[in-house]
PDB file of C-alpha atoms in Angstrom:
ATOM      1  CA  UNK A 929      22.470 -10.305 -34.643  1.00 50.00           C
ATOM      2  CA  UNK A 930      23.985  -8.634 -31.596  1.00 55.00           C
ATOM      3  CA  UNK A 931      21.058  -6.187 -31.505  1.00 62.00           C
ATOM      4  CA  UNK A 932      18.661  -9.102 -31.287  1.00 68.00           C
ATOM      5  CA  UNK A 933      20.567 -10.838 -28.491  1.00 71.00           C
ATOM      6  CA  UNK A 934      20.987  -7.657 -26.426  1.00 73.00           C
ATOM      7  CA  UNK A 935      17.292  -6.917 -26.851  1.00 73.00           C
ATOM      8  CA  UNK A 936      16.492 -10.467 -25.771  1.00 74.00           C
ATOM      9  CA  UNK A 937      18.680 -10.226 -22.654  1.00 74.00           C
ATOM     10  CA  UNK A 938      17.114  -6.870 -21.782  1.00 74.00           C
ATOM     11  CA  UNK A 939      13.662  -8.427 -22.029  1.00 72.00           C
ATOM     12  CA  UNK A 940      14.770 -11.292 -19.762  1.00 75.00           C
ATOM     13  CA  UNK A 941      16.203  -8.779 -17.285  1.00 76.00           C
ATOM     14  CA  UNK A 942      12.973  -6.763 -17.357  1.00 86.00           C
ATOM     15  CA  UNK A 943      10.962  -9.940 -16.796  1.00 88.00           C
ATOM     16  CA  UNK A 944      13.077 -10.828 -13.766  1.00 88.00           C
ATOM     17  CA  UNK A 945      12.668  -7.299 -12.387  1.00 89.00           C
ATOM     18  CA  UNK A 946       8.901  -7.501 -12.879  1.00 92.00           C
ATOM     19  CA  UNK A 947       8.761 -10.897 -11.155  1.00 94.00           C
ATOM     20  CA  UNK A 948      10.748  -9.544  -8.197  1.00 95.00           C
ATOM     21  CA  UNK A 949       8.451  -6.523  -7.956  1.00 96.00           C
ATOM     22  CA  UNK A 950       5.357  -8.741  -8.080  1.00 97.00           C
ATOM     23  CA  UNK A 951       6.780 -10.916  -5.282  1.00 97.00           C
ATOM     24  CA  UNK A 952       7.370  -7.796  -3.216  1.00 97.00           C
ATOM     25  CA  UNK A 953       3.820  -6.556  -3.853  1.00 97.00           C
ATOM     26  CA  UNK A 954       2.393  -9.976  -2.954  1.00 97.00           C
ATOM     27  CA  UNK A 955       4.346  -9.935   0.324  1.00 97.00           C
ATOM     28  CA  UNK A 956       3.058  -6.436   1.131  1.00 96.00           C
ATOM     29  CA  UNK A 957      -0.526  -7.453   0.349  1.00 96.00           C
ATOM     30  CA  UNK A 958      -0.160 -10.490   2.584  1.00 96.00           C
ATOM     31  CA  UNK A 959       1.014  -8.260   5.436  1.00 95.00           C
ATOM     32  CA  UNK A 960      -1.880  -5.840   4.884  1.00 94.00           C
ATOM     33  CA  UNK A 961      -4.343  -8.733   4.785  1.00 95.00           C
ATOM     34  CA  UNK A 962      -3.027 -10.027   8.121  1.00 95.00           C
ATOM     35  CA  UNK A 963      -3.365  -6.556   9.678  1.00 94.00           C
ATOM     36  CA  UNK A 964      -6.859  -5.955   8.321  1.00 94.00           C
ATOM     37  CA  UNK A 965      -8.917  -7.761  11.004  1.00 94.00           C
ATOM     38  CA  UNK A 966      -7.320  -5.756  13.822  1.00 94.00           C
ATOM     39  CA  UNK A 967      -7.747  -2.521  11.852  1.00 92.00           C
ATOM     40  CA  UNK A 968     -11.416  -3.316  11.247  1.00 94.00           C
ATOM     41  CA  UNK A 969     -11.930  -3.926  14.979  1.00 95.00           C
ATOM     42  CA  UNK A 970     -10.590  -0.417  15.647  1.00 95.00           C
ATOM     43  CA  UNK A 971     -12.925   1.192  13.108  1.00 94.00           C
ATOM     44  CA  UNK A 972     -16.056   1.588  15.292  1.00 95.00           C
ATOM     45  CA  UNK A 973     -14.063   3.397  17.995  1.00 94.00           C
ATOM     46  CA  UNK A 974     -12.478   5.657  15.384  1.00 93.00           C
ATOM     47  CA  UNK A 975     -15.876   6.491  13.886  1.00 94.00           C
ATOM     48  CA  UNK A 976     -17.341   7.183  17.354  1.00 95.00           C
ATOM     49  CA  UNK A 977     -14.488   9.587  18.115  1.00 94.00           C
ATOM     50  CA  UNK A 978     -14.899  11.594  14.895  1.00 94.00           C
ATOM     51  CA  UNK A 979     -17.592  14.073  16.024  1.00 94.00           C
ATOM     52  CA  UNK A 980     -15.579  15.114  19.087  1.00 94.00           C
ATOM     53  CA  UNK A 981     -12.391  15.384  17.067  1.00 92.00           C
ATOM     54  CA  UNK A 982     -14.135  17.448  14.396  1.00 92.00           C
ATOM     55  CA  UNK A 983     -15.629  19.767  17.028  1.00 94.00           C
ATOM     56  CA  UNK A 984     -12.225  20.245  18.653  1.00 93.00           C
ATOM     57  CA  UNK A 985     -10.632  20.979  15.287  1.00 93.00           C
ATOM     58  CA  UNK A 986     -13.424  23.396  14.414  1.00 93.00           C
ATOM     59  CA  UNK A 987     -12.996  25.242  17.729  1.00 93.00           C
ATOM     60  CA  UNK A 988      -9.237  25.524  17.162  1.00 93.00           C
ATOM     61  CA  UNK A 989      -9.781  26.881  13.664  1.00 93.00           C
ATOM     62  CA  UNK A 990     -12.340  29.435  14.825  1.00 93.00           C
ATOM     63  CA  UNK A 991     -10.113  30.849  17.608  1.00 86.00           C
TER      64      UNK A 991
END
């Protein structure tokens, strides 16, 4: 009987830990979702800068 009750309490503990982890993940996703529009606005400038950055890196590697 004690095996069953300890197993049951462990399952309840694991469930609580999982729920806490899911809450944490949901909070992180919410933060990422809020940041996404500003990150997307930066994307064209980042893409435009890539050729120059690649050339500079290539020159450094070849020297």
